[in-house]
Tab-separated table of C-alpha atoms in Angstrom:
chain	number	residue	atom	x	y	z
A	164	MET	CA	-8.800	-26.336	7.987
A	165	LEU	CA	-7.055	-23.365	6.421
A	166	LYS	CA	-3.267	-23.434	6.771
A	167	VAL	CA	-1.952	-20.349	8.580
A	168	GLN	CA	1.618	-19.311	7.825
A	169	VAL	CA	3.545	-16.644	9.752
A	170	LEU	CA	5.662	-14.271	7.634
A	171	ALA	CA	8.214	-12.717	9.984
A	172	SER	CA	10.889	-10.063	9.599
A	173	VAL	CA	13.764	-10.367	12.101
A	174	MET	CA	17.321	-9.089	12.563
A	175	ASN	CA	20.461	-11.066	13.445
A	176	GLN	CA	18.608	-14.088	14.777
A	177	ASP	CA	18.942	-17.843	14.616
A	178	PRO	CA	16.009	-20.179	13.862
A	179	ASP	CA	15.683	-21.974	17.202
A	180	ARG	CA	15.746	-18.764	19.210
A	181	VAL	CA	13.081	-17.093	17.068
A	182	ILE	CA	10.825	-20.147	17.060
A	183	GLN	CA	10.930	-20.491	20.847
A	184	ARG	CA	10.659	-16.759	21.544
A	185	MET	CA	7.659	-16.207	19.273
A	186	GLY	CA	5.821	-19.333	20.372
A	187	LEU	CA	5.251	-20.509	16.808
A	188	GLU	CA	2.553	-23.138	16.336
A	189	SER	CA	2.248	-22.943	12.544
A	190	ASP	CA	4.318	-22.983	9.387
A	191	ALA	CA	6.460	-19.884	8.953
A	192	VAL	CA	8.683	-18.027	6.537
A	193	ILE	CA	11.258	-15.982	8.438
A	194	ILE	CA	13.429	-13.367	6.746
A	195	ASN	CA	16.557	-12.669	8.774
A	196	GLN	CA	18.346	-9.359	8.112
A	197	CYS	CA	22.011	-10.018	8.846
A	198	ASP	CA	25.436	-9.988	7.180
A	199	ARG	CA	25.218	-13.214	5.223
A	200	LEU	CA	23.172	-15.248	2.772
A	201	GLY	CA	21.701	-18.495	3.982
A	202	TYR	CA	18.746	-20.882	4.138
A	203	GLU	CA	17.647	-23.389	6.766
A	204	GLU	CA	14.582	-25.542	7.355
A	205	VAL	CA	13.393	-26.494	10.831
A	206	GLU	CA	10.625	-28.951	11.736
A	207	HIS	CA	8.812	-27.691	14.823
A	208	ARG	CA	5.794	-29.415	16.357
A	209	GLY	CA	4.816	-30.849	13.012
A	210	HIS	CA	5.208	-27.543	11.176
A	211	LEU	CA	7.833	-26.329	8.720
A	212	VAL	CA	9.771	-23.141	9.432
A	213	ARG	CA	11.812	-21.826	6.495
A	214	PHE	CA	14.553	-19.429	7.586
A	215	TYR	CA	16.170	-17.154	4.980
A	216	SER	CA	19.123	-14.861	5.722
A	217	PHE	CA	19.811	-11.760	3.598
A	218	PRO	CA	22.266	-8.865	3.987
A	219	GLU	CA	19.733	-6.296	2.695
A	220	ARG	CA	17.984	-4.124	5.288
A	221	GLY	CA	14.457	-2.755	5.595
A	222	VAL	CA	11.258	-4.178	7.052
A	223	GLY	CA	9.333	-3.536	3.828
A	224	ARG	CA	11.916	-5.415	1.776
A	225	SER	CA	11.904	-8.315	4.259
A	226	ARG	CA	8.123	-8.641	4.213
A	227	ASN	CA	8.108	-8.581	0.416
A	228	GLU	CA	10.702	-11.363	0.349
A	229	ALA	CA	8.477	-13.396	2.679
A	230	ILE	CA	5.388	-12.829	0.496
A	231	LEU	CA	7.242	-14.173	-2.532
A	232	ARG	CA	8.055	-17.390	-0.637
A	233	ALA	CA	4.712	-17.941	1.113
A	234	ASP	CA	2.642	-21.032	0.352
A	235	GLY	CA	0.044	-21.084	3.147
A	236	ASP	CA	-3.673	-20.367	2.777
A	237	ILE	CA	-3.524	-17.460	5.251
A	238	CYS	CA	-0.483	-15.177	5.608
A	239	LEU	CA	0.047	-13.632	9.043
A	240	PHE	CA	2.694	-10.884	9.307
A	241	ALA	CA	5.010	-10.684	12.314
A	242	ASP	CA	8.127	-9.103	13.795
A	243	GLU	CA	10.617	-10.776	16.119
A	244	ASP	CA	9.183	-9.045	19.201
A	245	ILE	CA	5.760	-10.673	18.801
A	246	VAL	CA	4.883	-13.561	21.110
A	247	TYR	CA	1.839	-15.509	19.977
A	248	GLU	CA	-0.962	-16.775	22.184
A	249	PRO	CA	-1.405	-20.567	22.333
A	250	GLY	CA	-3.899	-21.589	19.674
A	251	TYR	CA	-3.415	-18.455	17.554
A	252	ALA	CA	-3.364	-20.373	14.250
A	253	GLY	CA	-6.698	-22.028	14.950
A	254	ALA	CA	-8.217	-18.710	16.054
A	255	VAL	CA	-7.089	-17.009	12.832
A	256	ALA	CA	-8.398	-19.813	10.634
A	257	ALA	CA	-11.735	-19.821	12.488
A	258	GLU	CA	-12.273	-16.105	11.824
A	259	PHE	CA	-11.778	-16.587	8.087
A	260	GLN	CA	-14.187	-19.513	8.093
A	261	ARG	CA	-16.665	-17.346	9.982
A	262	ASN	CA	-16.308	-14.526	7.438
A	263	PRO	CA	-15.817	-16.002	3.939
A	264	GLN	CA	-16.120	-12.507	2.380
A	265	ALA	CA	-12.966	-11.308	4.113
A	266	ASP	CA	-9.819	-11.031	2.039
A	267	MET	CA	-7.990	-9.714	5.087
A	268	ILE	CA	-8.732	-9.674	8.811
A	269	ILE	CA	-6.921	-7.478	11.335
A	270	PHE	CA	-6.455	-9.094	14.749
A	271	GLN	CA	-5.620	-7.591	18.112
A	272	VAL	CA	-1.955	-7.709	19.143
A	273	GLU	CA	-1.279	-6.190	22.554
A	274	VAL	CA	1.375	-3.446	22.715
A	275	GLU	CA	2.795	-1.442	25.590
A	276	GLU	CA	0.557	1.343	26.885
A	277	SER	CA	2.831	4.197	25.779
A	278	ARG	CA	2.482	3.178	22.119
A	279	ARG	CA	-1.133	2.011	22.056
A	280	THR	CA	-3.332	4.166	19.812
A	281	TYR	CA	-6.252	1.787	19.208
A	282	GLU	CA	-7.957	-1.360	20.453
A	283	ILE	CA	-10.088	-3.698	18.357
A	284	ARG	CA	-13.389	-4.202	20.180
A	285	GLU	CA	-15.750	-5.417	17.456
A	286	ARG	CA	-16.020	-7.107	14.089
A	287	LYS	CA	-16.429	-4.458	11.426
A	288	ARG	CA	-15.353	-3.380	7.957
A	289	VAL	CA	-12.228	-1.203	7.676
A	290	HIS	CA	-12.499	1.943	5.518
A	291	TRP	CA	-10.038	4.429	3.983
A	292	TYR	CA	-10.535	7.011	6.741
A	293	ASN	CA	-9.442	4.731	9.590
A	294	CYS	CA	-6.834	2.540	7.905
A	295	GLY	CA	-3.931	4.553	9.345
A	296	ARG	CA	-4.247	3.119	12.838
A	297	TYR	CA	-3.454	-0.546	12.257
A	298	GLY	CA	-0.056	-2.242	12.419
A	299	ALA	CA	1.071	-5.012	10.074
A	300	VAL	CA	1.603	-7.494	12.921
A	301	GLY	CA	-2.183	-7.809	13.161
A	302	PHE	CA	-2.679	-8.405	9.421
A	303	ALA	CA	-3.847	-11.816	8.212
A	304	LEU	CA	-4.620	-12.216	4.490
A	305	ARG	CA	-5.785	-14.904	2.148
A	306	ARG	CA	-2.682	-15.615	0.087
A	307	GLU	CA	-4.748	-15.926	-3.085
A	308	SER	CA	-6.139	-12.400	-2.583
A	309	LEU	CA	-2.722	-11.021	-1.652
A	310	LEU	CA	-1.039	-12.362	-4.774
A	311	SER	CA	-3.868	-11.379	-7.116
A	312	SER	CA	-3.821	-7.824	-5.735
A	313	GLY	CA	-0.150	-7.344	-6.577
A	314	VAL	CA	0.236	-5.182	-3.451
A	315	MET	CA	3.647	-5.116	-1.776
A	316	PHE	CA	5.172	-3.121	1.078
A	317	SER	CA	6.683	0.313	0.393
A	318	LEU	CA	10.465	0.603	0.579
A	319	LEU	CA	10.173	4.320	1.400
A	320	PHE	CA	8.454	3.860	4.775
A	321	GLY	CA	9.206	1.650	7.769
A	322	GLY	CA	12.226	0.493	9.770
A	323	GLY	CA	15.405	0.972	7.749
A	324	ALA	CA	13.731	3.371	5.282
A	325	LYS	CA	13.719	7.165	4.873
A	326	TYR	CA	10.451	7.643	6.742
A	327	SER	CA	10.199	5.900	10.066
A	328	ASN	CA	6.860	4.099	9.793
A	329	GLY	CA	3.677	3.785	7.792
A	330	GLU	CA	4.416	0.968	5.360
A	331	ASP	CA	1.589	-1.034	6.940
A	332	SER	CA	-0.994	1.764	6.457
A	333	LEU	CA	0.015	2.267	2.821
A	334	PHE	CA	-0.169	-1.469	2.204
A	335	LEU	CA	-3.628	-1.646	3.752
A	336	LYS	CA	-5.032	1.323	1.834
A	337	GLU	CA	-3.681	0.125	-1.514
A	338	PHE	CA	-5.169	-3.307	-0.857
A	339	MET	CA	-8.586	-1.794	-0.130
A	340	ASP	CA	-8.353	0.645	-3.049
A	341	LYS	CA	-8.156	-2.387	-5.327
A	342	GLY	CA	-11.516	-3.595	-4.058
A	343	TYR	CA	-10.475	-6.184	-1.472
A	344	ARG	CA	-12.498	-6.510	1.729
A	345	VAL	CA	-10.820	-5.912	5.094
A	346	TYR	CA	-12.399	-6.521	8.500
A	347	THR	CA	-11.367	-6.397	12.149
A	348	ALA	CA	-11.744	-9.170	14.716
A	349	PRO	CA	-11.689	-8.583	18.510
A	350	VAL	CA	-9.466	-11.624	18.979
A	351	THR	CA	-6.077	-11.267	20.654
A	352	ILE	CA	-3.540	-13.495	18.929
A	353	GLY	CA	-0.321	-12.200	20.515
A	354	ARG	CA	1.530	-9.478	22.325
A	355	GLU	CA	4.523	-7.288	21.679
A	356	VAL	CA	7.448	-7.986	24.013
A	357	SER	CA	10.122	-5.363	23.582
A	358	GLY	CA	13.621	-6.756	23.581
A	359	GLY	CA	15.369	-3.410	23.184
A	360	GLU	CA	15.003	-0.045	21.534
A	361	SER	CA	12.554	0.322	18.677
A	362	THR	CA	14.070	0.521	15.211
A	363	TRP	CA	11.891	3.536	14.426
A	364	PHE	CA	10.133	4.938	17.507
A	365	ALA	CA	12.181	7.389	19.588
A	366	GLY	CA	9.298	9.287	21.140
A	367	TYR	CA	6.823	11.851	19.879
A	368	ASN	CA	9.474	14.211	18.563
A	369	GLU	CA	9.843	16.404	15.475
A	370	LYS	CA	10.842	13.522	13.214
A	371	PHE	CA	7.826	11.485	14.322
A	372	PHE	CA	5.400	14.268	13.371
A	373	ARG	CA	7.144	15.181	10.106
A	374	ASP	CA	7.242	11.551	9.011
A	375	ARG	CA	3.595	11.112	9.970
A	376	GLY	CA	2.757	14.191	7.892
A	377	VAL	CA	4.417	12.702	4.810
A	378	LEU	CA	2.543	9.451	5.389
A	379	TYR	CA	-0.809	11.246	5.632
A	380	ARG	CA	-0.096	13.050	2.380
A	381	TYR	CA	0.351	9.678	0.673
A	382	LEU	CA	-2.698	8.196	2.389
A	383	TYR	CA	-5.233	11.007	2.189
A	384	GLY	CA	-4.075	13.425	-0.507
A	385	ARG	CA	-5.821	16.797	-0.224
A	386	LEU	CA	-7.532	15.739	2.991
A	387	ASP	CA	-4.200	15.299	4.779
A	388	TRP	CA	-4.686	18.535	6.778
A	389	LEU	CA	-7.984	17.260	8.175
A	390	MET	CA	-6.607	13.832	9.048
A	391	CYS	CA	-3.566	15.441	10.717
A	392	LEU	CA	-5.864	17.455	12.962
A	393	ARG	CA	-8.063	14.440	13.622
A	394	PHE	CA	-5.054	12.381	14.717
A	395	LEU	CA	-3.632	15.097	16.979
A	396	LEU	CA	-6.923	15.977	18.651
A	397	ALA	CA	-7.923	12.368	19.167
A	398	HIS	CA	-4.570	11.436	20.760
A	399	ARG	CA	-3.357	14.778	22.127
A	400	LYS	CA	-2.994	13.565	25.719
A	401	LYS	CA	-0.500	10.953	24.571
A	402	VAL	CA	1.293	12.309	21.497
A	403	CYS	CA	1.279	15.989	22.512
A	404	ALA	CA	2.297	15.612	26.144
A	405	GLN	CA	5.661	17.278	25.433
A	406	VAL	CA	4.807	19.292	22.317
A	407	GLY	CA	1.762	21.482	21.760
A	408	VAL	CA	-0.918	20.460	19.278
A	409	TRP	CA	-0.276	23.394	16.945
A	410	GLN	CA	3.481	22.887	16.898
A	411	ALA	CA	2.944	19.220	16.092
A	412	TYR	CA	0.477	20.205	13.363
A	413	ARG	CA	2.978	22.611	11.798
A	414	TRP	CA	5.578	19.842	11.691
A	415	MET	CA	3.070	17.456	10.120
A	416	LYS	CA	1.945	19.918	7.446
A	417	TRP	CA	5.240	21.615	6.649
A	418	HIS	CA	7.435	18.569	6.341
């Protein structure tokens, strides 16, 4: 059986609280953003949870720190507001055994309706033109493929960075650009349980659209204008409920 290891980025937490809250049933590397340096090990249900505390901030930085310390066969990214379904580790391992060609599989993690922009309904290959929809908390990768790719998370995008989100999309596209195979699996492994305000999402406002425009420029290059329109038209009932499509487009293109 492949060993699944959760790589989690949290803020100002303690090990026992995170372990219980997330429902961990596997090994884990947890990077705690706080005001101190520290390291603890916790045995939980026969699994080892390694808990590192660092004063540096940024979700991209935290995930990179976790990658450098991972030793499982499959790395599964997480945030502190993710609660896993019972049996998630076995479900993840089974999908990789089912699809030996997969270097990475994206699983379904339920999020609140107001923020949901996609739902995984089938097993299929992910391509460059639809990689912008997936969040890192659904990413599971073979550690061997991850390390050989040399791909890390951007420090320019994401919580605690200049641009509010998108580090997961950039990570995914760079991974695929290097020839690694990514698939989806219609298997729900957890759900997002909000414990407070988001570190980056404050509604579909000007900053959201401008930041998304910068992200699309990095992702799609000269086709960014087309992908901006595609995003707005596909999700206009949700993201343009307070702002018109063309105003949102202007913010995205003239960032």
